Every structure is written in C-alpha cells, then in structure tokens.
XYZ file of C-alpha atoms in Angstrom:
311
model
C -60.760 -61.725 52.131
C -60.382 -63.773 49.291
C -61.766 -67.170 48.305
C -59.044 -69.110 50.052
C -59.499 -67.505 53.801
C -56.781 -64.798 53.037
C -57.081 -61.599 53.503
C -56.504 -59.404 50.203
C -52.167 -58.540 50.096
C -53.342 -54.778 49.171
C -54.980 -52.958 52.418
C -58.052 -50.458 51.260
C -59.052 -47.084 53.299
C -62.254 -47.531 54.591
C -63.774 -44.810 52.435
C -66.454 -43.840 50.189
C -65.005 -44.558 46.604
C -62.791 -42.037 44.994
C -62.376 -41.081 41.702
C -60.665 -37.964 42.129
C -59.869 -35.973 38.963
C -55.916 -34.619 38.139
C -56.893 -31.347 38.750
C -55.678 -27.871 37.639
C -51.949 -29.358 36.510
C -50.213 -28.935 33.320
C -48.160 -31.046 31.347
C -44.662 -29.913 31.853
C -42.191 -32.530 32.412
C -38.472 -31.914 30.555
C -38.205 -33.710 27.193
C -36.485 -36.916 27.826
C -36.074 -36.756 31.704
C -37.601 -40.897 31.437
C -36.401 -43.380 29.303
C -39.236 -45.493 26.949
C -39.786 -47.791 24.962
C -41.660 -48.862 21.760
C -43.936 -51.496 22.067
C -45.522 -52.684 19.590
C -49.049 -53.395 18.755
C -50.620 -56.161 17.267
C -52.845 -59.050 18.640
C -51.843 -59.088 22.502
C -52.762 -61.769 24.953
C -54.897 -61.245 28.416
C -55.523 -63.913 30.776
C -54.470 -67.409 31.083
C -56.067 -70.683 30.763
C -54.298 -72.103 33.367
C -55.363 -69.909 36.366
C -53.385 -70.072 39.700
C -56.603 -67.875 41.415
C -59.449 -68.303 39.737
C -61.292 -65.947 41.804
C -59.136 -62.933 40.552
C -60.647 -63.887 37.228
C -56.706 -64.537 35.548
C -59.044 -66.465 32.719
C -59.436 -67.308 30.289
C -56.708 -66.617 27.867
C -58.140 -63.787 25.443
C -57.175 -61.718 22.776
C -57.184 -58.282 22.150
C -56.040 -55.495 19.152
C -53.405 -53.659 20.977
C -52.209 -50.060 18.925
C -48.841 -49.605 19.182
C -47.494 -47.347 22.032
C -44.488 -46.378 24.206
C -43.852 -47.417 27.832
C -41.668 -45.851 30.277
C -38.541 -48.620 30.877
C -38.941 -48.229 34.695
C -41.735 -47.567 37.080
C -41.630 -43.833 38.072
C -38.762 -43.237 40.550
C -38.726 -40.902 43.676
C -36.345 -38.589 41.741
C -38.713 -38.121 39.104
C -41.430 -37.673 41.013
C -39.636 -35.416 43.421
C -39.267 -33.255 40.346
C -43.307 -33.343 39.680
C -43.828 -32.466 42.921
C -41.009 -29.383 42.696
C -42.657 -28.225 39.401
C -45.933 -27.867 40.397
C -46.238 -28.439 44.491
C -48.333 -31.364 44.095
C -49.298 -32.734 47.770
C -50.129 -36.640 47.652
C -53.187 -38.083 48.936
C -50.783 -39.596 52.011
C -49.535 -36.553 52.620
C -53.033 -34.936 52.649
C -54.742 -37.587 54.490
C -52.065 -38.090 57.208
C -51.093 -41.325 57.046
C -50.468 -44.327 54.812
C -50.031 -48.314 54.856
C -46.846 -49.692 56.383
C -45.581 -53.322 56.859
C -44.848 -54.023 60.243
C -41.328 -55.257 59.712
C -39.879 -52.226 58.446
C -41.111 -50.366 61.842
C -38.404 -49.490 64.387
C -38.641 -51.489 67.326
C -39.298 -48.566 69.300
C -41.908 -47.631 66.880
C -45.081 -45.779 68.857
C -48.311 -48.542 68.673
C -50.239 -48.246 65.476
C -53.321 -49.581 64.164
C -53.122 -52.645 62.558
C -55.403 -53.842 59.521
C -58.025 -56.615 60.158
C -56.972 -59.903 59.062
C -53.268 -58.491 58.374
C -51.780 -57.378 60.993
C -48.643 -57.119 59.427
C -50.181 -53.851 57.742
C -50.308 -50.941 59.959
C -51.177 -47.395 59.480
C -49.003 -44.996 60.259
C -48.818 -41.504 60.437
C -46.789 -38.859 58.539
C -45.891 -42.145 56.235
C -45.771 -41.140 52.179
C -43.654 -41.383 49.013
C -40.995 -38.687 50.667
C -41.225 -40.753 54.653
C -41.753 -44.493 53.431
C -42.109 -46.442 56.391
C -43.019 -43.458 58.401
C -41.672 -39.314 59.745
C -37.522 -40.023 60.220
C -37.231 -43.310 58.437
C -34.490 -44.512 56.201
C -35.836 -46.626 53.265
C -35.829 -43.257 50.390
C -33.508 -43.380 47.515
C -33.931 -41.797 44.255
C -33.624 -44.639 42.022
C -36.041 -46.430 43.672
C -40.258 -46.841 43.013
C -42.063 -43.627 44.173
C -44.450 -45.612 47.020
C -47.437 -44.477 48.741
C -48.817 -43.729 45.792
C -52.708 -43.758 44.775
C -54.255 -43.715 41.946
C -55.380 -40.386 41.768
C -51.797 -39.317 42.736
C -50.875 -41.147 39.224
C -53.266 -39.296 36.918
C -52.159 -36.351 38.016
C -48.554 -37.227 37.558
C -49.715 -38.410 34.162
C -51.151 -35.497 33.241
C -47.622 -33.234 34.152
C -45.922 -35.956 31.973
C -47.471 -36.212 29.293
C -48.696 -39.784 29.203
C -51.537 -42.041 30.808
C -52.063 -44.902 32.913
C -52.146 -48.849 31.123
C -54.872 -50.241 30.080
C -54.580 -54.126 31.317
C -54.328 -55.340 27.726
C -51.270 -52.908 27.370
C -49.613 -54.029 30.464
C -49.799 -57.303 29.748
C -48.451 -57.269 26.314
C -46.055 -55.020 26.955
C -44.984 -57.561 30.182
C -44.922 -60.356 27.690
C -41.966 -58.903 26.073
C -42.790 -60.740 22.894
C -42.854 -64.356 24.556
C -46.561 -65.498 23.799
C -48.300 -67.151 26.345
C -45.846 -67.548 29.421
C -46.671 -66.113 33.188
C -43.455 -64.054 33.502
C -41.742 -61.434 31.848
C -38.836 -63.794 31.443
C -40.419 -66.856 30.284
C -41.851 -70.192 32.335
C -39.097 -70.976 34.989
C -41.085 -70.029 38.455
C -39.159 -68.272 40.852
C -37.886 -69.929 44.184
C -36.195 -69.866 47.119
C -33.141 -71.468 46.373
C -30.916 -70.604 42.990
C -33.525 -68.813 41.121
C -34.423 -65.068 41.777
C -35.456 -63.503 38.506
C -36.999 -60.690 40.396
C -37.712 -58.435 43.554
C -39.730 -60.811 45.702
C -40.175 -62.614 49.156
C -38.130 -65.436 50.048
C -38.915 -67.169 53.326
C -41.674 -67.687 55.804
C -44.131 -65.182 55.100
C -44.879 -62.773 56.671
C -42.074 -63.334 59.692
C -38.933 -63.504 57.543
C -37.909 -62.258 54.113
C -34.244 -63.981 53.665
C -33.643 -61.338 50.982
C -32.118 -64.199 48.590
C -32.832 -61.903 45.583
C -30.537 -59.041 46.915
C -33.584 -57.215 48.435
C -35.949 -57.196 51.866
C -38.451 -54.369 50.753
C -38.181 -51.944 47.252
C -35.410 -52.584 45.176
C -34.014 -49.752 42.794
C -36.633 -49.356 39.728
C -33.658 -50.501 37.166
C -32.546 -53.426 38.291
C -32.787 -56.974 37.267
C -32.922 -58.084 33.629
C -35.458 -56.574 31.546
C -37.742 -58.434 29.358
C -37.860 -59.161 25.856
C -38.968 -55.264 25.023
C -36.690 -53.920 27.683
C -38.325 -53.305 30.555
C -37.601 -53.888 34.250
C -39.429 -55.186 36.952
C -42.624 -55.816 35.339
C -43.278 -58.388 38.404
C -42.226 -58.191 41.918
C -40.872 -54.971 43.594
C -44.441 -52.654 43.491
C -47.565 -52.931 42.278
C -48.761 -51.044 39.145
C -51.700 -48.796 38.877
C -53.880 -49.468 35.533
C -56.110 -47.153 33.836
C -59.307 -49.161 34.486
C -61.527 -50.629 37.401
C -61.015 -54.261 38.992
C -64.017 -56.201 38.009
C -64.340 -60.153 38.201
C -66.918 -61.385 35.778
C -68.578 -64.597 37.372
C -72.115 -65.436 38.346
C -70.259 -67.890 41.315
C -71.485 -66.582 44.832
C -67.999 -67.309 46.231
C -66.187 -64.907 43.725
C -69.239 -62.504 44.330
C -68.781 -62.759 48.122
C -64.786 -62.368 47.668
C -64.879 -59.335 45.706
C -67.789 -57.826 47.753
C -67.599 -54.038 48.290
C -64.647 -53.687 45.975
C -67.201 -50.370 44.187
C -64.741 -47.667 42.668
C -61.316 -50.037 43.253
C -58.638 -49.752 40.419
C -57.216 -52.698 38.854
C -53.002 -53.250 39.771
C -50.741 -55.814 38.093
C -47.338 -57.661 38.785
C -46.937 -58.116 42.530
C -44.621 -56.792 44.708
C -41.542 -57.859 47.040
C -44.115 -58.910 49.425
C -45.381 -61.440 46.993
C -44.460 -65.137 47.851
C -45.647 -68.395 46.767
C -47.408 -69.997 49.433
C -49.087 -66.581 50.165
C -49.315 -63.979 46.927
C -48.499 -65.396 44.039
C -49.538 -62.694 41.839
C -46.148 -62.072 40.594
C -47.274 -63.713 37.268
C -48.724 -61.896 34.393
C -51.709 -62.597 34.195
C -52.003 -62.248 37.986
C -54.320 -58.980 39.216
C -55.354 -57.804 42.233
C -57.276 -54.163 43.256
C -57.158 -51.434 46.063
C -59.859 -48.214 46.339
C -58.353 -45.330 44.401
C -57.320 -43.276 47.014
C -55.125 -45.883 48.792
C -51.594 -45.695 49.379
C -48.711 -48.123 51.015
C -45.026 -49.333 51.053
C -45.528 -51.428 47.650
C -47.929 -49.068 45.730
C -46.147 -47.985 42.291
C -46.662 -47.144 38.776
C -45.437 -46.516 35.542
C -46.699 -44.729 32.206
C -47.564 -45.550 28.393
C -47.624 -42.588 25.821
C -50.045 -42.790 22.589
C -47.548 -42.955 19.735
C-alpha cells in the first residue's frame, strides 16, 4: 500500500525473497537476432526535483558518470525469447511455480473463480498463466512481436546471460530514456499524455480499473516496436510493460510514512516506465523518473524487460 491509500500497481508472491542465480546457461544467442543501439555516456540525469510521488523517492534530480553502452531498441519480444527458451529449454519461474498474475479484465467471462490480490482485486492469480499462456491455459493475447510477459527477474538474468548482455542499472535506463532531452519526464519531451488527442504511448485511457477506451490503439500489450522512438531510438521506454533493472528498490528517507509504505519490500528489484495499466488518476509512473518494485521471483501480464551490452 502506498502512502496515498493505494495499493502498489505491481502484485508480489508472498514469498521468502529470491535472488535466484542464472544458472548452468551459456551465452548463445545468433549474432544480430536484436537490434541496438549506442548510447552514449557522459553525465546522465536520475531523479527529478519536481516529484509526482515522493514516497517512491523520484528525487531529487542527481547526477551520475554514465560509460557509454548499447541498448536493445525494443524490450525482448516473445519470438526472441521463444528462441531462448528453444536453445536451451529454459522453464520460467511461472511455468515452474504454476501460476502467475492476471488482470481481471482480460479473463473470459466464463473464466473458473480465482484468487484475487488484497487491495486489488483486479489482480488475480491464475493458473497455467506465463509468457507462452498470457492471461491464462487457451487464451488469445500471444504474438511474437509483442513484450515477453510473466517474466521475473531471475527469468531475465538468465536470458541475459544466453544473450550476451545484462540488466540496466537505473542511471542507464534513465539516460538512455532521456533520449538526449535533459531534464524532461518522458521519452518524448514535457507534453503529458491524456485522454483526448494525445497518446504518445501504450497506456490506460478511461476509468480505471473498469474501462480502458483503448484511445492509444491498445487495451493490454501493444507490439514491442511501435510508437515513435525517442531521441536515441528506442521504443516504448514508458507505458506498455514494466522493465526489470539490475539493482534493488530502496527509498532513502528517515519519514515513518515512506518507511511504513515500503515495509517488507526485503530482496524486491527496482522496475521503470509503467505499463498500459498506468493512468493518471491511478499510476502515474509512466514518467521517467517514475519507479516502482516487485520481489524477484514475481511474474504478471505487464512484467517486461530489455537489455544493455558493455561496449
């Protein structure tokens, strides 16, 4: 639950932390089978001084010595990570676990009941749902251009590892997200999405969380490449999934509320830029500076991630 009554917009399994290790995988995937980019380094910004939830700790504005590096243009797709999981038989922490976070509205109405989380009840846990069954065993909603989903952090190392690259740190993503544009909250510059002539990216329009007009040409994921990339040339860097970073979520404040909001967060990993569930008078982390965290071995519908590569 955060500071202002609601609950957190990433459901955690009710675990003991988990820091799970790649394992016994080798790096492997095809030269060239994802497009990157350069990005490059310099003095890159973290933070803002103009904080939209404080108790995230989004400030203050900072600086930090970024090296340059590459970054894949996309998060990873299923296709690609179809191919990981053909190349070396890989079996997700969904898959392994038995089930994985769904939002209610992209159950069938004849769906079987299903446990819903406390203080969202538009999360439920279903069965047999993972990256290859997204909203659950027999669903539509899998495409190959779009985000790999029920993803967890440990599921991303170990993709990582196969491809060659790592996991963000959040200095990386955000300069990298900045595209070159300084101090702005989005990828594409100041202009705030809405839900009326301005859809910039993969987010919720309407009364959340009952109806999601799709004004922006999507209700749920929308394919990884799509919108218009930022100043660097990448897409989606807000809205559509959430992105796994390399590090943990940790506020720094000596405030009881922020300690009692982030309370029994030990072991979560930090994720940046939002998904299509995000909206404005709910989640508006969609922003840059914007971060939010899950346990590592969590998993749902709007659970991506994407790769950097030392250079």
């Amino acid at each position: 639950m955060s500071a202002d009554g609601k609950p957190c917009c990433q459901p955690a399994r009710v675990s003991a932390p988990c820091d799970g290790a790649p394992g016994q995988i080798a790096f492997g995937e095809p030269a060239g089978a994802a497009e990157r980019v350069d990005i490059p380094g310099g003095s890159g910004l973290i933070g803002t001084d103009m904080p939209v939830l404080p108790v995230d700790g989004e400030a203050p504005l900072r600086r930090a010595k970024i090296k340059p590096f590459q970054m894949d243009v996309t998060t990873v797709t299923n296709a690609r990570f179809a191919a990981f999981v053909e190349a070396t038989g890989y079996v997700t922490e969904a898959e392994r676990i038995g089930d994985s976070f769904v939002f209610l509205n992209f159950l069938p109405e004849d769906a079987p009941p299903s446990q819903a989380v406390a203080g969202a009840p538009w999360w439920r846990v279903i069965k047999g749902a993972s990256w290859r069954d997204v909203h659950g065993p027999g669903s539509a909603g899998w495409h190959p251009d779009h985000p790999a989903v029920h993803i967890t952090w440990n599921d991303a190392r170990a993709f990582a590892k196969w491809a060659g690259g790592r996991l963000p740190t959040e200095a990386e993503w955000e300069h990298a997200a900045r595209g070159g544009l300084g101090d702005v909250p989005f990828p594409w510059g100041e202009q705030t999405p809405n839900d009326l002539d301005h859809f910039p990216c993969n987010i919720w329009q309407g009364q959340f969380p009952h109806t999601d007009l799709g004004l922006d040409g999507y209700a749920g994921t929308a394919p990884a490449q799509s919108f218009a990339p930022n100043g660097y040339g990448l897409f989606n860097m807000v809205g559509n999934v959430w992105e796994w970073t390399a590090q943990p979520f940790k506020v720094k404040s000596l405030k009881r509320s922020v300690q009692a909001a982030h309370a029994g967060k030990v072991g979560f990993k930090l994720n940046k830029g939002g998904s299509f569930l995000c909206h404005v008078s709910y989640c508006f982390r969609y922003r840059i500076a914007a971060r939010s965290g899950t346990s590592a071995d969590s998993s749902t519908a709007h659970q991506g991630f994407r790769l950097v590569y030392d250079r």
